[in-house]
mmCIF file of C-alpha atoms in Angstrom:
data_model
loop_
_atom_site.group_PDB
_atom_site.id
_atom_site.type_symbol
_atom_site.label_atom_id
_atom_site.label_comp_id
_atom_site.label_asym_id
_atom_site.label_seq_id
_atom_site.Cartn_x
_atom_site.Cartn_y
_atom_site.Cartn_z
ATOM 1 C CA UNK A 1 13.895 -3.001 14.617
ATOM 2 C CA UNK A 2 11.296 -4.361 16.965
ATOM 3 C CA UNK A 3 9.156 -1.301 18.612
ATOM 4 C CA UNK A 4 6.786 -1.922 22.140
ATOM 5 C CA UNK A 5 4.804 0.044 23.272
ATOM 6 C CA UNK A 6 4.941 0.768 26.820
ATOM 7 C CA UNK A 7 1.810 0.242 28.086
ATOM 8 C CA UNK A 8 2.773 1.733 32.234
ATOM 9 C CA UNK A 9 2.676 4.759 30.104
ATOM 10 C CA UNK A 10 -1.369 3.925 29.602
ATOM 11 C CA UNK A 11 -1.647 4.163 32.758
ATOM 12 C CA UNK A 12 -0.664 7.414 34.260
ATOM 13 C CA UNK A 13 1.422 7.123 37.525
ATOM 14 C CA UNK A 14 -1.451 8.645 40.100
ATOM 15 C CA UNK A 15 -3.360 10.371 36.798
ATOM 16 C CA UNK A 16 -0.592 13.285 36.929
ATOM 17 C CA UNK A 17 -2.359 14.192 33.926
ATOM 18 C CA UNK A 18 -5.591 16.147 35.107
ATOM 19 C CA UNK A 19 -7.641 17.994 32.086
ATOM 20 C CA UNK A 20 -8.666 16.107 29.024
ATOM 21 C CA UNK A 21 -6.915 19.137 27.032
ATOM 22 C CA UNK A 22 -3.402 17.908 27.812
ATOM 23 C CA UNK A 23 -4.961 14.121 27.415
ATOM 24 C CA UNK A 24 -6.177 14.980 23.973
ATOM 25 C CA UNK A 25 -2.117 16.880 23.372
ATOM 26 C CA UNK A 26 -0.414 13.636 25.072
ATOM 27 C CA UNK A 27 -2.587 11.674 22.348
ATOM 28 C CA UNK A 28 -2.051 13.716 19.608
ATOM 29 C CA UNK A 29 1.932 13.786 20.468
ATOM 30 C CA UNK A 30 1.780 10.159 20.324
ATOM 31 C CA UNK A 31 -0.031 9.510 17.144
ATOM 32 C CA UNK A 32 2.523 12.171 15.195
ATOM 33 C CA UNK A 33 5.617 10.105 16.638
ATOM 34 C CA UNK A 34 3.637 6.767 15.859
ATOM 35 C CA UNK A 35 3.193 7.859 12.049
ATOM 36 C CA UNK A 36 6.721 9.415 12.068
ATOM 37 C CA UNK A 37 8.194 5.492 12.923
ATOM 38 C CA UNK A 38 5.887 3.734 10.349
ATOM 39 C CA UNK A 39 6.445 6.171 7.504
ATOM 40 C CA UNK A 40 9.739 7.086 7.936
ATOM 41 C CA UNK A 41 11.223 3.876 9.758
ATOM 42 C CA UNK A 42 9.842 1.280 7.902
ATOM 43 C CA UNK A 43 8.530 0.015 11.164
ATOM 44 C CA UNK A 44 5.471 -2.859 9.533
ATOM 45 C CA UNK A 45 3.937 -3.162 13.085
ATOM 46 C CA UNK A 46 4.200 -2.094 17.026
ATOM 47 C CA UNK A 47 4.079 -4.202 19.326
ATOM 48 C CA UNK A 48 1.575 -3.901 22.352
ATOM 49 C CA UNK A 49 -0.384 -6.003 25.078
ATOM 50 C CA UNK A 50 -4.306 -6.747 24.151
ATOM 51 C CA UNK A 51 -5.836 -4.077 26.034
ATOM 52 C CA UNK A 52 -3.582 -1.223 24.417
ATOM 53 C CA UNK A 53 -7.506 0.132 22.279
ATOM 54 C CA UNK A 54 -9.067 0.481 26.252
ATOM 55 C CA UNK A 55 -6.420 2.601 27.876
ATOM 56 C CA UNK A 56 -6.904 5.786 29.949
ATOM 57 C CA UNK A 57 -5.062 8.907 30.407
ATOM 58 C CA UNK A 58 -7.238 10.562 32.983
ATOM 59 C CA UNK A 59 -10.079 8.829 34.687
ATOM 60 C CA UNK A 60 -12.262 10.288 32.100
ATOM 61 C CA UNK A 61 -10.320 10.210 28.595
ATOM 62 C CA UNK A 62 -8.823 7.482 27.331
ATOM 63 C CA UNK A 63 -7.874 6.149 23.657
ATOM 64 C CA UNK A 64 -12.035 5.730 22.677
ATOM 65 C CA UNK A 65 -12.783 9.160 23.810
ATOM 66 C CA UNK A 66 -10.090 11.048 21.767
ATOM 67 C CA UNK A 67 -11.665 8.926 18.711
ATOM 68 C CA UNK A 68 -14.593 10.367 19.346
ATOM 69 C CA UNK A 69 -13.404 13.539 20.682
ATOM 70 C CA UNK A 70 -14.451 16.922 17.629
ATOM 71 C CA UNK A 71 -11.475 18.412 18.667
ATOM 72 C CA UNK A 72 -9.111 15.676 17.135
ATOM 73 C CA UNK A 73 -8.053 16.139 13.572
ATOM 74 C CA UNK A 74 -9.720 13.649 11.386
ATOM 75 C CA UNK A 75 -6.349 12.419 9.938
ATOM 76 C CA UNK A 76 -5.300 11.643 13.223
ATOM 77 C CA UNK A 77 -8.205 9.496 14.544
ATOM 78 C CA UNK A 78 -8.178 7.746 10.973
ATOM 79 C CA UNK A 79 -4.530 6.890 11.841
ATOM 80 C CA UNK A 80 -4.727 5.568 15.140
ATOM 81 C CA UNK A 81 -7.802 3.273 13.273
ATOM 82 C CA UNK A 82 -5.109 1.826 10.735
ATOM 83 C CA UNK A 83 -2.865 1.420 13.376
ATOM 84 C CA UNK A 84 -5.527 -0.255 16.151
ATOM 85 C CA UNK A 85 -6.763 -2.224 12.858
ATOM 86 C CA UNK A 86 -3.504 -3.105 10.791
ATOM 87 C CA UNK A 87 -0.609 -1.954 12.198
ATOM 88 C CA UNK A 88 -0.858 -3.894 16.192
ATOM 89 C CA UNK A 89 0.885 -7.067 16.819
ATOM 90 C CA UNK A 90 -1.347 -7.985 19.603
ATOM 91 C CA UNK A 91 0.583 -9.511 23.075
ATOM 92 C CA UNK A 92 -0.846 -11.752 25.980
ATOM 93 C CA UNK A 93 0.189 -10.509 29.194
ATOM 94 C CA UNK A 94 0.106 -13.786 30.764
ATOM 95 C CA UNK A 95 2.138 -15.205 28.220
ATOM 96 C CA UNK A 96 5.258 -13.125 29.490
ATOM 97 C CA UNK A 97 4.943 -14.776 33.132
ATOM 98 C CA UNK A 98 8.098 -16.480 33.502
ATOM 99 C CA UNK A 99 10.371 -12.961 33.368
ATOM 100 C CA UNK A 100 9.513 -9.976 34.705
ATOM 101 C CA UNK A 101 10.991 -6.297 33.872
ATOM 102 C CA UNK A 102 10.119 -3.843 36.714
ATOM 103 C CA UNK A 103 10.970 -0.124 35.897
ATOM 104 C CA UNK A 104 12.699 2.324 38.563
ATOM 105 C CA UNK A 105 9.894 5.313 39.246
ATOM 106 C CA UNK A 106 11.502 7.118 42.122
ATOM 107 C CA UNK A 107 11.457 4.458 44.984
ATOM 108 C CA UNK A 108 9.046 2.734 43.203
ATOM 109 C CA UNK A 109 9.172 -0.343 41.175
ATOM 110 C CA UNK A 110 6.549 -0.578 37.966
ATOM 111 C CA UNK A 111 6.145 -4.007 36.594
ATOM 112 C CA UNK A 112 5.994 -3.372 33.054
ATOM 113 C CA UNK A 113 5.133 -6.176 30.405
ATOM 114 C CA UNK A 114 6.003 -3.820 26.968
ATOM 115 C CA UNK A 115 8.953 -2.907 28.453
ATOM 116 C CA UNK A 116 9.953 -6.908 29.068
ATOM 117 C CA UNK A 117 9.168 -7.658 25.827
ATOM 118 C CA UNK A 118 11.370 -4.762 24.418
ATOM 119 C CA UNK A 119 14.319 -6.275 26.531
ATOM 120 C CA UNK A 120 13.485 -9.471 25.228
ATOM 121 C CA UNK A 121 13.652 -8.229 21.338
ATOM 122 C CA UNK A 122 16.669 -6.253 22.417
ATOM 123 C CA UNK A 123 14.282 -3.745 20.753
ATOM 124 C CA UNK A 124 12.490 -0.297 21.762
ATOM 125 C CA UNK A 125 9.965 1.032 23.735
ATOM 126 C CA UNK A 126 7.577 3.984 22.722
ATOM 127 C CA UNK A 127 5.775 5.772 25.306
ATOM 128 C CA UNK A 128 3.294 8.400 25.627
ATOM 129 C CA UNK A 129 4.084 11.322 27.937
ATOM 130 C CA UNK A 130 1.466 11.007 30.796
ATOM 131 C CA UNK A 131 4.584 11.392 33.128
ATOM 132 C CA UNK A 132 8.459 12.652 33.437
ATOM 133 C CA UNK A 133 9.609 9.205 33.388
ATOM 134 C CA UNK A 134 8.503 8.439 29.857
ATOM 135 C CA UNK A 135 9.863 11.783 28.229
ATOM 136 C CA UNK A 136 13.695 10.402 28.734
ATOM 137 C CA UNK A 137 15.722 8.795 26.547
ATOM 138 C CA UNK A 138 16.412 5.795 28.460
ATOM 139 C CA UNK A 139 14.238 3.922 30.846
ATOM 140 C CA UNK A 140 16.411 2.353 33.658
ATOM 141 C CA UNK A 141 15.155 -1.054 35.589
ATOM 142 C CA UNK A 142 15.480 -4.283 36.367
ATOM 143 C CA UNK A 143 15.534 -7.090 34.355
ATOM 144 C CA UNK A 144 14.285 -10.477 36.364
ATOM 145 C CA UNK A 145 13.901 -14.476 35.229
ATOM 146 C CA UNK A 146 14.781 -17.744 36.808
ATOM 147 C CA UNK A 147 17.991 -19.802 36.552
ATOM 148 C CA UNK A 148 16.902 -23.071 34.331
ATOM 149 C CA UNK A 149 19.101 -24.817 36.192
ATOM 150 C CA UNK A 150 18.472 -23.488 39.732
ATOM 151 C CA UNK A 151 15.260 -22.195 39.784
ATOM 152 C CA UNK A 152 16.998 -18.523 41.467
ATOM 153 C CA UNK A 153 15.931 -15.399 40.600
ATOM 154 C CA UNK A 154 18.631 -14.122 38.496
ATOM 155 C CA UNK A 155 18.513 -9.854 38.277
ATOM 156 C CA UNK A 156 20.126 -7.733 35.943
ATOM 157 C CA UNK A 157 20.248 -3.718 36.083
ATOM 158 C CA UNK A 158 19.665 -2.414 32.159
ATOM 159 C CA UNK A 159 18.103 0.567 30.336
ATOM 160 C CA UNK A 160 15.861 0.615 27.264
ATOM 161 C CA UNK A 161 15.957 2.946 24.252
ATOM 162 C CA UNK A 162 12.708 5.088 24.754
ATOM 163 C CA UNK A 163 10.903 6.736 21.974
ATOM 164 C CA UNK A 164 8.681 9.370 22.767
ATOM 165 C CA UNK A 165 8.780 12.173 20.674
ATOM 166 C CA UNK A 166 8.716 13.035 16.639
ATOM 167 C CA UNK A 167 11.954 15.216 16.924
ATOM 168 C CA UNK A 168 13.753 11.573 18.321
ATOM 169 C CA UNK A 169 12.108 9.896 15.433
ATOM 170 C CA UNK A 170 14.297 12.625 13.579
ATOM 171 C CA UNK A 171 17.837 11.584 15.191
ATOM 172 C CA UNK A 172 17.133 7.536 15.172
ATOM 173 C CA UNK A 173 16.325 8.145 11.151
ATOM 174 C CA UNK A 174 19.576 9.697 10.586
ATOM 175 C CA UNK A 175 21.223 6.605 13.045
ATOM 176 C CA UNK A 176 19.741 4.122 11.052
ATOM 177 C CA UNK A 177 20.280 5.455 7.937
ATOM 178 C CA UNK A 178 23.860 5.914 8.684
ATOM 179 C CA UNK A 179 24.347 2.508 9.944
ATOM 180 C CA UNK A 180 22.468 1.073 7.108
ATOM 181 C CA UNK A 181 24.861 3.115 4.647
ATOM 182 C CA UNK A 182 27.868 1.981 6.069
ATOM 183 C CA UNK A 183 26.784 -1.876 5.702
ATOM 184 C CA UNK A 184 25.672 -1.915 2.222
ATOM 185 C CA UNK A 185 27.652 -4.415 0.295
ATOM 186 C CA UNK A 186 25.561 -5.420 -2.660
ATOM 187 C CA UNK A 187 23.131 -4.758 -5.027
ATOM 188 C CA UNK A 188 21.125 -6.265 -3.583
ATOM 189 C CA UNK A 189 21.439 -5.351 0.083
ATOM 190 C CA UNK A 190 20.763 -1.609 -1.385
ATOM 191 C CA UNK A 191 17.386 -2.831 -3.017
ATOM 192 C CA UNK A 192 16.257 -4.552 0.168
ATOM 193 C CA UNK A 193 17.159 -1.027 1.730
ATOM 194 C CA UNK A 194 16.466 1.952 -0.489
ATOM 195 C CA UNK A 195 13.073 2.829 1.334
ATOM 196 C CA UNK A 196 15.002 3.649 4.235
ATOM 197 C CA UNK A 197 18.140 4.975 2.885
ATOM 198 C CA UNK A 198 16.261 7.189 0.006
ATOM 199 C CA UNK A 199 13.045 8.436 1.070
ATOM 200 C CA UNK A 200 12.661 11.000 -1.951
ATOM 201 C CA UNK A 201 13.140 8.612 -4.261
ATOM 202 C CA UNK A 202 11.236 5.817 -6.204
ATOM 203 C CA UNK A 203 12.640 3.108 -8.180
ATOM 204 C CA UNK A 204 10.732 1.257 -11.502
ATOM 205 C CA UNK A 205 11.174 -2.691 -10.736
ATOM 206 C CA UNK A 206 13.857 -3.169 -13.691
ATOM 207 C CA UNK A 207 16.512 -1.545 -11.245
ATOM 208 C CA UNK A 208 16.183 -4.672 -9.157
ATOM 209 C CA UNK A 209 17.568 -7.292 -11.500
ATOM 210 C CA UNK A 210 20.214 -4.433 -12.591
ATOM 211 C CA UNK A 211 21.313 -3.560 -9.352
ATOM 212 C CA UNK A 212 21.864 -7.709 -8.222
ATOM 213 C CA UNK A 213 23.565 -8.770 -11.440
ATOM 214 C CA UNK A 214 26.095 -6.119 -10.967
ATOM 215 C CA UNK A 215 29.123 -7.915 -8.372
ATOM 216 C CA UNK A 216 31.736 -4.869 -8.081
ATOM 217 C CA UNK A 217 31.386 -3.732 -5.010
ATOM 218 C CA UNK A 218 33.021 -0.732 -5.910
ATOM 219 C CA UNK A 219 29.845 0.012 -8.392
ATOM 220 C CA UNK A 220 28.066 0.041 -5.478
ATOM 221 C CA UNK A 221 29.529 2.025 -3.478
ATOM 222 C CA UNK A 222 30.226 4.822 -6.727
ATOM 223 C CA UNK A 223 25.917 4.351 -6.699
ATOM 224 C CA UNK A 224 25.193 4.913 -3.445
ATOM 225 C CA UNK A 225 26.991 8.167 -3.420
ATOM 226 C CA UNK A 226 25.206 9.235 -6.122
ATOM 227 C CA UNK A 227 21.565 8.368 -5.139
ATOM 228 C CA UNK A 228 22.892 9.606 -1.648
ATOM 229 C CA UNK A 229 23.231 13.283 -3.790
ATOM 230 C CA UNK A 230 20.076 12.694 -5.347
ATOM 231 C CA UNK A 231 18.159 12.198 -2.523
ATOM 232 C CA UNK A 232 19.200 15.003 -0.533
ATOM 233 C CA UNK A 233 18.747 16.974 -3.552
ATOM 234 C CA UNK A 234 14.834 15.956 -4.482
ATOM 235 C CA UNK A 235 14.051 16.588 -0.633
ATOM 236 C CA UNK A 236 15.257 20.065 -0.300
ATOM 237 C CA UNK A 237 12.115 23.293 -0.691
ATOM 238 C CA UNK A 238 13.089 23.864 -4.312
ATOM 239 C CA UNK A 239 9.936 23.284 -6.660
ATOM 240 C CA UNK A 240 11.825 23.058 -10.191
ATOM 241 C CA UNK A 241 14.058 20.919 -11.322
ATOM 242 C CA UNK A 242 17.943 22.408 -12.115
ATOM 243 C CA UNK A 243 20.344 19.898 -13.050
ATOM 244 C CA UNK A 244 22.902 22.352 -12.447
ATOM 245 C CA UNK A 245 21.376 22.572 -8.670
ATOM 246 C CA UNK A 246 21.898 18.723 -8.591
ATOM 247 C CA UNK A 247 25.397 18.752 -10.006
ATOM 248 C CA UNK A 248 27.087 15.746 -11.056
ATOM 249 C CA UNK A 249 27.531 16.406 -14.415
ATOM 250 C CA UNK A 250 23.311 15.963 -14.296
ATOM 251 C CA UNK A 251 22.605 16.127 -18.121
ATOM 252 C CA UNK A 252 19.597 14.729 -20.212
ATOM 253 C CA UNK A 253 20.059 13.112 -23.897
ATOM 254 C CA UNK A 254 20.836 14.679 -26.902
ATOM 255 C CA UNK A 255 18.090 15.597 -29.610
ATOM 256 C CA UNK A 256 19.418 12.744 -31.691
ATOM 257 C CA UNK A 257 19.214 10.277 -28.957
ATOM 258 C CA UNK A 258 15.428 11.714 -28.335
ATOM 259 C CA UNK A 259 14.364 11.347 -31.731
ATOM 260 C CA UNK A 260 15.574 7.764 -32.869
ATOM 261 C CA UNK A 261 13.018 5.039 -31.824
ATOM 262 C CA UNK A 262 15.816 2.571 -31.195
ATOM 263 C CA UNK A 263 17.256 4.551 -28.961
ATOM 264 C CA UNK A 264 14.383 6.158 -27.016
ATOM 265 C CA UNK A 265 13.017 2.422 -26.716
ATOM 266 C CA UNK A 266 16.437 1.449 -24.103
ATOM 267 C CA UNK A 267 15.395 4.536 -22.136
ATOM 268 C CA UNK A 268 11.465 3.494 -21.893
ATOM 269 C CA UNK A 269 11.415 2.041 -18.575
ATOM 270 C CA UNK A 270 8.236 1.280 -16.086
ATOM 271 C CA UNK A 271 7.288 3.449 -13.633
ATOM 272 C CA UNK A 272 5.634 1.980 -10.056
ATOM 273 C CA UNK A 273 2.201 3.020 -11.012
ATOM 274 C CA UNK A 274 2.614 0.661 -13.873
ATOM 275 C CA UNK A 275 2.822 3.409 -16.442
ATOM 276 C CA UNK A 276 6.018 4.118 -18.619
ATOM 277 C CA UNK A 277 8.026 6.470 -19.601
ATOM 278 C CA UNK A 278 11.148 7.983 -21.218
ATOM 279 C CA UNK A 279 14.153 8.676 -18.547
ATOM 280 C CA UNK A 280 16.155 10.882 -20.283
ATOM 281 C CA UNK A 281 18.268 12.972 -17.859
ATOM 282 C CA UNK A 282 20.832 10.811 -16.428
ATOM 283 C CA UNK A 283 24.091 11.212 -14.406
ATOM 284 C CA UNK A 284 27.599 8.901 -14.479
ATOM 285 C CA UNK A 285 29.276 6.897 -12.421
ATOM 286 C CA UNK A 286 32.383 5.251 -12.809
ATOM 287 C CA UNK A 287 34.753 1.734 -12.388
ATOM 288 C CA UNK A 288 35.053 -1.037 -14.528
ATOM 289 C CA UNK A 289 33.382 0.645 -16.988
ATOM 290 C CA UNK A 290 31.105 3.842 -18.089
ATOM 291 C CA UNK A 291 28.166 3.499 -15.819
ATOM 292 C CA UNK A 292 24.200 5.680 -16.227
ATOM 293 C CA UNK A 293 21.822 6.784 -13.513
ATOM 294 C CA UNK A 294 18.872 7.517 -15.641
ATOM 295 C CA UNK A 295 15.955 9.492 -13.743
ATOM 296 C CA UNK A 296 12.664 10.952 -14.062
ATOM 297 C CA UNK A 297 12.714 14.379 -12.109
ATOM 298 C CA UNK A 298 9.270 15.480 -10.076
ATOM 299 C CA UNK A 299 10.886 18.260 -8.138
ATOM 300 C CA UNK A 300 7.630 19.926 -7.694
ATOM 301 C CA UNK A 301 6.226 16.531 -5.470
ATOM 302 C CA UNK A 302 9.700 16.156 -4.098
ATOM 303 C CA UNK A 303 10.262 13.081 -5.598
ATOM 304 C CA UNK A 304 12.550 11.384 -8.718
ATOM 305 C CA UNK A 305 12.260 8.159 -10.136
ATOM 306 C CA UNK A 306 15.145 5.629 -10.779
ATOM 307 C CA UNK A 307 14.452 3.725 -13.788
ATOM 308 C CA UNK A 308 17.712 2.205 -14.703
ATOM 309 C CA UNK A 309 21.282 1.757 -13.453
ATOM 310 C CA UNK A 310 23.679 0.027 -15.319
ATOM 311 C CA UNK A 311 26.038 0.475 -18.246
ATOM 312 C CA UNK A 312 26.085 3.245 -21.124
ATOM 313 C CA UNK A 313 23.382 3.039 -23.156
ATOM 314 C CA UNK A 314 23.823 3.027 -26.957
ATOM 315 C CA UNK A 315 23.712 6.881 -28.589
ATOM 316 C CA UNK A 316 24.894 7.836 -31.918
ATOM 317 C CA UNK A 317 28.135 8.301 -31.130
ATOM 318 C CA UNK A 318 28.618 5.588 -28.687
#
């Protein structure tokens, strides 16, 4: 999803906004929603024209004075640096001269290069609220580029998807991840999208390989329902860990399992931070045959780690 900033929201229609209180708020609003898409989105960059870092929101108070402002929270001005430094995909106005997107603003018609560039992307805009037009869900105008063949000005009435506020970041979360859900097919279209579709939980690299070698789609589908469980479950307020809580059948390995080395040594898996560990508790799935979720609970950091899905693994009995 391609996100572009709007920058006729940098520039306040008139200055409606008049005390550098409500600047610093507007700033602030926009930051939150900014980290909200990059975090929780897995948005790698927005999108804005080269002069986004010198914008004002009064007169008086633009983007360098809130960095310098004592009021700001630290962690706030520290992210707006990642995201002026590392986190920008830098546009050339004049580059976008051939097309031309001019917004509707009461009988007024804002020529807006973000906002062309969204159409263009058939992406998003994200706006700051320096004015009623840019706290809506849509932004209405007019799309307008030449014929190649004629050379007329060909016009086209459309709306953009606006993005303006953390509680929207919310709802278009719960869209994607929906959508995203309901096109997983493989294992490995749920590796490339388990950041987005489990946010509580963390998976040790040897689930890739396991995930892609299994081709029953119906595997998939029992897994997905399962980590979809687990997920929800490792995000809730609850600090310790109840298997019960989790349901499932949630269970973790028998003392005779835990005390043979050949055993424990299948269950030793890798965690991210390069560490490893023994994943124990575990939960089944079913289809062409007996299938393990084996986990590493952190309830406490809201989190769980995946460290292997796949078939049964050996016990005593089994």
């Amino acid at each position: 999803m391609n996100v572009v900033l709007n920058e006729l929201s940098l520039s306040p229609i008139e200055y409606k906004v008049q005390s550098e209180q409500e600047a610093r708020n507007i700033i602030d609003q926009f930051v939150e929603t900014l980290h909200g898409l990059i975090s929780r989105m897995g948005i790698k960059s927005v999108i804005a024209t080269d002069d986004f870092y010198s914008f004002y929101i009064t007169p008086d108070y633009g983007i360098q004075e809130w960095l310098k402002d004592t009021y700001v929270k630290k962690k706030n001005k520290d992210y707006m640096r990642i995201v002026l430094g590392n986190k920008c995909t830098r546009i050339q106005k004049e580059n976008y001269a051939l097309s031309e997107f001019k917004v509707h603003a009461g009988e007024t018609l804002l020529s807006g290069t973000g906002c062309l560039v969204a159409f263009e992307l058939n992406g998003k805009t994200i706006s700051l609220v320096t004015h009623s037009l840019w706290s809506e869900h849509k932004i209405s105008g007019i799309h307008i580029t030449l014929d190649p063949d004629t050379e007329e000005a060909l016009s086209t009435e459309t709306e953009l998807d606006n993005i303006y506020s953390s509680d929207q970041v919310a709802l278009l979360q719960d869209e994607v991840i929906e959508h995203t859900f309901q096109h997983i097919s493989s294992g490995q279209d749920l590796w490339d999208n388990k950041a987005i579709l489990f946010p509580y939980l963390e998976f040790c690299d040897s689930v890739k390989d396991q995930l892609i070698e299994d081709s029953q789609g119906f595997h998939i589908k029992q897994v997905l329902l399962k980590l979809q469980r687990m997920n929800a479950y490792f995000g809730d307020d609850d600090t310790q860990y109840d298997p019960q809580k989790l349901g499932m059948k949630a269970r973790t390995e028998s003392e005779s399992v835990q005390q043979d080395p050949e055993l424990m040594k299948q269950r030793l898996f890798r965690m991210p931070d390069g560490k490893t560990r023994y994943f124990f508790d575990h939960i089944g799935f079913t289809g062409n045959y007996c299938g393990r979720i084996h986990f590493l609970p952190d309830k406490a950091n809201k989190k769980c780690y995946i460290g292997y899905i796949g078939k049964h693994l050996k016990t005593k009995r089994f």
